[in-house]
PDB file of C-alpha atoms in Angstrom:
ATOM      1  CA  MET A   1       5.575  13.478   2.793  1.00  0.00           C
ATOM      2  CA  LYS A   2       3.603  10.853   0.929  1.00  0.00           C
ATOM      3  CA  VAL A   3       5.188   7.573  -0.103  1.00  0.00           C
ATOM      4  CA  ARG A   4       3.452   6.803  -3.374  1.00  0.00           C
ATOM      5  CA  PHE A   5       2.206   3.535  -4.813  1.00  0.00           C
ATOM      6  CA  LYS A   6       3.597   2.315  -8.106  1.00  0.00           C
ATOM      7  CA  LYS A   7       1.496   3.440 -11.053  1.00  0.00           C
ATOM      8  CA  ARG A   8       1.224  -0.168 -12.193  1.00  0.00           C
ATOM      9  CA  ARG A   9      -0.684  -1.146  -9.065  1.00  0.00           C
ATOM     10  CA  GLN A  10      -3.121   1.711  -9.481  1.00  0.00           C
ATOM     11  CA  ASN A  11      -3.647   0.997 -13.173  1.00  0.00           C
ATOM     12  CA  THR A  12      -4.174  -2.702 -12.467  1.00  0.00           C
ATOM     13  CA  ASN A  13      -6.876  -1.949  -9.889  1.00  0.00           C
ATOM     14  CA  LEU A  14      -8.601   0.370 -12.346  1.00  0.00           C
ATOM     15  CA  ILE A  15      -8.476  -2.184 -15.186  1.00  0.00           C
ATOM     16  CA  PHE A  16      -9.818  -4.962 -12.939  1.00  0.00           C
ATOM     17  CA  GLY A  17     -12.561  -2.649 -11.701  1.00  0.00           C
ATOM     18  CA  ILE A  18     -13.686  -1.748 -15.201  1.00  0.00           C
ATOM     19  CA  PHE A  19     -13.483  -5.385 -16.327  1.00  0.00           C
ATOM     20  CA  TRP A  20     -15.632  -6.733 -13.465  1.00  0.00           C
ATOM     21  CA  PHE A  21     -18.100  -3.859 -13.738  1.00  0.00           C
ATOM     22  CA  VAL A  22     -18.595  -4.370 -17.501  1.00  0.00           C
ATOM     23  CA  LEU A  23     -18.813  -8.143 -17.003  1.00  0.00           C
ATOM     24  CA  GLY A  24     -21.546  -7.598 -14.413  1.00  0.00           C
ATOM     25  CA  ILE A  25     -23.533  -5.342 -16.730  1.00  0.00           C
ATOM     26  CA  LEU A  26     -23.205  -7.801 -19.606  1.00  0.00           C
ATOM     27  CA  TYR A  27     -24.263 -10.682 -17.378  1.00  0.00           C
ATOM     28  CA  LEU A  28     -27.368  -8.807 -16.204  1.00  0.00           C
ATOM     29  CA  VAL A  29     -28.330  -7.787 -19.740  1.00  0.00           C
ATOM     30  CA  PHE A  30     -27.808 -11.126 -21.490  1.00  0.00           C
ATOM     31  CA  THR A  31     -28.998 -13.738 -18.961  1.00  0.00           C
ATOM     32  CA  ASP A  32     -32.568 -14.715 -18.182  1.00  0.00           C
ATOM     33  CA  ASN A  33     -32.068 -17.448 -15.608  1.00  0.00           C
ATOM     34  CA  ASN A  34     -32.182 -17.631 -11.826  1.00  0.00           C
ATOM     35  CA  THR A  35     -28.506 -16.796 -11.397  1.00  0.00           C
ATOM     36  CA  PHE A  36     -28.923 -13.059 -12.032  1.00  0.00           C
ATOM     37  CA  TRP A  37     -27.329 -12.356  -8.641  1.00  0.00           C
ATOM     38  CA  ILE A  38     -23.932 -13.287 -10.123  1.00  0.00           C
ATOM     39  CA  GLY A  39     -24.132 -10.108 -12.202  1.00  0.00           C
ATOM     40  CA  TYR A  40     -24.593  -8.075  -9.024  1.00  0.00           C
ATOM     41  CA  VAL A  41     -21.573  -9.774  -7.452  1.00  0.00           C
ATOM     42  CA  HIS A  42     -19.504  -8.743 -10.490  1.00  0.00           C
ATOM     43  CA  LEU A  43     -20.818  -5.171 -10.250  1.00  0.00           C
ATOM     44  CA  VAL A  44     -19.921  -4.928  -6.566  1.00  0.00           C
ATOM     45  CA  SER A  45     -16.454  -6.417  -7.206  1.00  0.00           C
ATOM     46  CA  GLY A  46     -15.816  -3.903  -9.966  1.00  0.00           C
ATOM     47  CA  ALA A  47     -17.015  -1.030  -7.809  1.00  0.00           C
ATOM     48  CA  LEU A  48     -14.733  -2.116  -4.941  1.00  0.00           C
ATOM     49  CA  PHE A  49     -11.704  -2.250  -7.249  1.00  0.00           C
ATOM     50  CA  MET A  50     -12.474   1.231  -8.568  1.00  0.00           C
ATOM     51  CA  ILE A  51     -13.038   2.606  -5.046  1.00  0.00           C
ATOM     52  CA  GLN A  52      -9.736   1.033  -3.968  1.00  0.00           C
ATOM     53  CA  ASN A  53      -8.026   2.745  -6.908  1.00  0.00           C
ATOM     54  CA  PHE A  54      -9.547   6.119  -5.981  1.00  0.00           C
ATOM     55  CA  TYR A  55      -8.586   5.713  -2.310  1.00  0.00           C
ATOM     56  CA  ASP A  56      -5.014   4.685  -3.177  1.00  0.00           C
ATOM     57  CA  SER A  57      -4.529   7.567  -5.598  1.00  0.00           C
ATOM     58  CA  ARG A  58      -5.788  10.048  -3.029  1.00  0.00           C
ATOM     59  CA  HIS A  59      -4.085   8.771   0.148  1.00  0.00           C
ATOM     60  CA  GLN A  60      -1.146   6.751  -1.231  1.00  0.00           C
ATOM     61  CA  TYR A  61       0.706   4.030   0.713  1.00  0.00           C
ATOM     62  CA  LEU A  62       2.484   5.831   3.544  1.00  0.00           C
ATOM     63  CA  HIS A  63       2.232   9.286   5.023  1.00  0.00           C
ATOM     64  CA  ILE A  64       5.174  10.639   7.021  1.00  0.00           C
ATOM     65  CA  GLU A  65       4.712  13.826   8.998  1.00  0.00           C
ATOM     66  CA  ASN A  66       6.018  15.199  12.311  1.00  0.00           C
ATOM     67  CA  GLY A  67       7.968  12.036  13.093  1.00  0.00           C
ATOM     68  CA  VAL A  68       4.968   9.740  12.603  1.00  0.00           C
ATOM     69  CA  ILE A  69       4.759   7.197   9.806  1.00  0.00           C
ATOM     70  CA  GLN A  70       1.225   6.086   8.907  1.00  0.00           C
ATOM     71  CA  LYS A  71       0.283   3.229   6.601  1.00  0.00           C
ATOM     72  CA  ASN A  72      -2.988   4.004   4.817  1.00  0.00           C
ATOM     73  CA  ILE A  73      -5.206   1.006   4.235  1.00  0.00           C
ATOM     74  CA  PHE A  74      -8.592   0.996   2.555  1.00  0.00           C
ATOM     75  CA  TYR A  75     -11.620  -0.022   4.658  1.00  0.00           C
ATOM     76  CA  GLY A  76     -10.819   2.503   7.386  1.00  0.00           C
ATOM     77  CA  PHE A  77      -7.812   0.865   8.972  1.00  0.00           C
ATOM     78  CA  SER A  78      -4.565   2.693   9.456  1.00  0.00           C
ATOM     79  CA  ASN A  79      -1.444   1.711  11.271  1.00  0.00           C
ATOM     80  CA  LYS A  80       0.854   4.408  12.584  1.00  0.00           C
ATOM     81  CA  ILE A  81       4.047   4.430  14.542  1.00  0.00           C
ATOM     82  CA  ASN A  82       6.097   7.260  16.009  1.00  0.00           C
ATOM     83  CA  LEU A  83       9.641   7.167  14.604  1.00  0.00           C
ATOM     84  CA  ASP A  84      11.027   8.283  17.976  1.00  0.00           C
ATOM     85  CA  GLU A  85       9.577   5.154  19.614  1.00  0.00           C
ATOM     86  CA  VAL A  86      11.064   2.725  17.076  1.00  0.00           C
ATOM     87  CA  TYR A  87      13.682   0.511  18.699  1.00  0.00           C
ATOM     88  CA  GLU A  88      14.465  -1.738  15.717  1.00  0.00           C
ATOM     89  CA  ILE A  89      14.184  -1.669  11.927  1.00  0.00           C
ATOM     90  CA  ASN A  90      14.537  -4.989  10.133  1.00  0.00           C
ATOM     91  CA  GLY A  91      14.442  -5.472   6.426  1.00  0.00           C
ATOM     92  CA  THR A  92      14.441  -8.085   3.742  1.00  0.00           C
ATOM     93  CA  LYS A  93      13.898  -7.739   0.046  1.00  0.00           C
ATOM     94  CA  SER A  94      10.158  -8.246   0.476  1.00  0.00           C
ATOM     95  CA  THR A  95       9.342  -6.524   3.804  1.00  0.00           C
ATOM     96  CA  TYR A  96      10.577  -3.759   6.087  1.00  0.00           C
ATOM     97  CA  ILE A  97       9.486  -4.024   9.712  1.00  0.00           C
ATOM     98  CA  LEU A  98       9.548  -1.124  12.172  1.00  0.00           C
ATOM     99  CA  LYS A  99       9.153  -2.206  15.788  1.00  0.00           C
ATOM    100  CA  SER A 100       8.259  -0.181  18.861  1.00  0.00           C
ATOM    101  CA  GLU A 101       7.159  -1.306  22.313  1.00  0.00           C
ATOM    102  CA  ALA A 102       3.469  -0.995  21.444  1.00  0.00           C
ATOM    103  CA  ARG A 103       3.301  -1.516  17.675  1.00  0.00           C
ATOM    104  CA  LYS A 104       4.827  -3.194  14.670  1.00  0.00           C
ATOM    105  CA  LEU A 105       4.572  -1.707  11.168  1.00  0.00           C
ATOM    106  CA  SER A 106       5.271  -3.787   8.058  1.00  0.00           C
ATOM    107  CA  ILE A 107       6.078  -2.058   4.779  1.00  0.00           C
ATOM    108  CA  ASP A 108       6.013  -3.810   1.403  1.00  0.00           C
ATOM    109  CA  PRO A 109       8.651  -2.159  -0.827  1.00  0.00           C
ATOM    110  CA  SER A 110       7.321  -3.863  -3.972  1.00  0.00           C
ATOM    111  CA  LEU A 111       4.279  -1.543  -3.799  1.00  0.00           C
ATOM    112  CA  ILE A 112       6.312   1.676  -3.571  1.00  0.00           C
ATOM    113  CA  ASP A 113       7.327   3.960  -6.428  1.00  0.00           C
ATOM    114  CA  GLU A 114      11.124   4.117  -6.937  1.00  0.00           C
ATOM    115  CA  GLN A 115      11.494   7.823  -6.114  1.00  0.00           C
ATOM    116  CA  SER A 116       9.407   7.441  -2.972  1.00  0.00           C
ATOM    117  CA  LEU A 117      11.407   4.363  -1.971  1.00  0.00           C
ATOM    118  CA  ILE A 118      14.632   6.372  -2.095  1.00  0.00           C
ATOM    119  CA  LYS A 119      13.094   9.057   0.128  1.00  0.00           C
ATOM    120  CA  LEU A 120      11.817   6.379   2.523  1.00  0.00           C
ATOM    121  CA  PHE A 121      15.341   4.885   2.720  1.00  0.00           C
ATOM    122  CA  GLN A 122      16.729   8.309   3.609  1.00  0.00           C
ATOM    123  CA  ILE A 123      14.165   8.820   6.357  1.00  0.00           C
ATOM    124  CA  LEU A 124      14.657   5.335   7.825  1.00  0.00           C
ATOM    125  CA  ARG A 125      18.442   5.730   7.717  1.00  0.00           C
ATOM    126  CA  GLN A 126      18.133   8.906   9.813  1.00  0.00           C
ATOM    127  CA  VAL A 127      16.237   7.201  12.640  1.00  0.00           C
ATOM    128  CA  ASP A 128      18.416   7.445  15.731  1.00  0.00           C
ATOM    129  CA  LEU A 129      19.289   3.789  16.344  1.00  0.00           C
ATOM    130  CA  PRO A 130      22.503   1.812  16.740  1.00  0.00           C
ATOM    131  CA  SER A 131      23.676   0.444  13.395  1.00  0.00           C
ATOM    132  CA  GLU A 132      22.978  -3.168  14.408  1.00  0.00           C
ATOM    133  CA  ARG A 133      19.310  -2.282  15.026  1.00  0.00           C
ATOM    134  CA  ASN A 134      18.802  -0.226  11.875  1.00  0.00           C
ATOM    135  CA  HIS A 135      18.840  -2.289   8.694  1.00  0.00           C
ATOM    136  CA  PHE A 136      19.140   0.865   6.564  1.00  0.00           C
ATOM    137  CA  SER A 137      22.297   2.189   8.207  1.00  0.00           C
ATOM    138  CA  LYS A 138      24.227  -0.434   6.180  1.00  0.00           C
ATOM    139  CA  TYR A 139      23.379   1.174   2.844  1.00  0.00           C
ATOM    140  CA  LYS A 140      25.584   3.813   1.358  1.00  0.00           C
ATOM    141  CA  PRO A 141      23.933   6.880  -0.194  1.00  0.00           C
ATOM    142  CA  GLU A 142      25.499   6.248  -3.625  1.00  0.00           C
ATOM    143  CA  LEU A 143      23.827   2.806  -3.829  1.00  0.00           C
ATOM    144  CA  GLU A 144      20.349   4.291  -3.827  1.00  0.00           C
TER     145      GLU A 144
END
């Protein structure tokens, strides 16, 4: 299962990418001074935003499969944790933290699409932990 990003985040990255890329092209075309390198910085910034958008739309935020939850991060980093090894799940309005003996995984719910967030709640509620160690066991299904 993929936990999807909000569309707003993806659209914002795309808009910023196009803006910086166009600004870089305009800077290179209309300036004749020694600061031409600024145009290249804008082009690279725009390209990175667009690559980030492509990566996010392809891989999304979280990938849950076979009891492993993996957070996909651009630039080649990924953080994964086995749900069977989780001994505590804490949560606030701004961050969910899954802890195991070897790893800690932070999840930002403000980046997650509403439908995917509901599915994530269901999965985290089903993790076999005592209710005092699972933040999501407090929520009732009808409140989703």
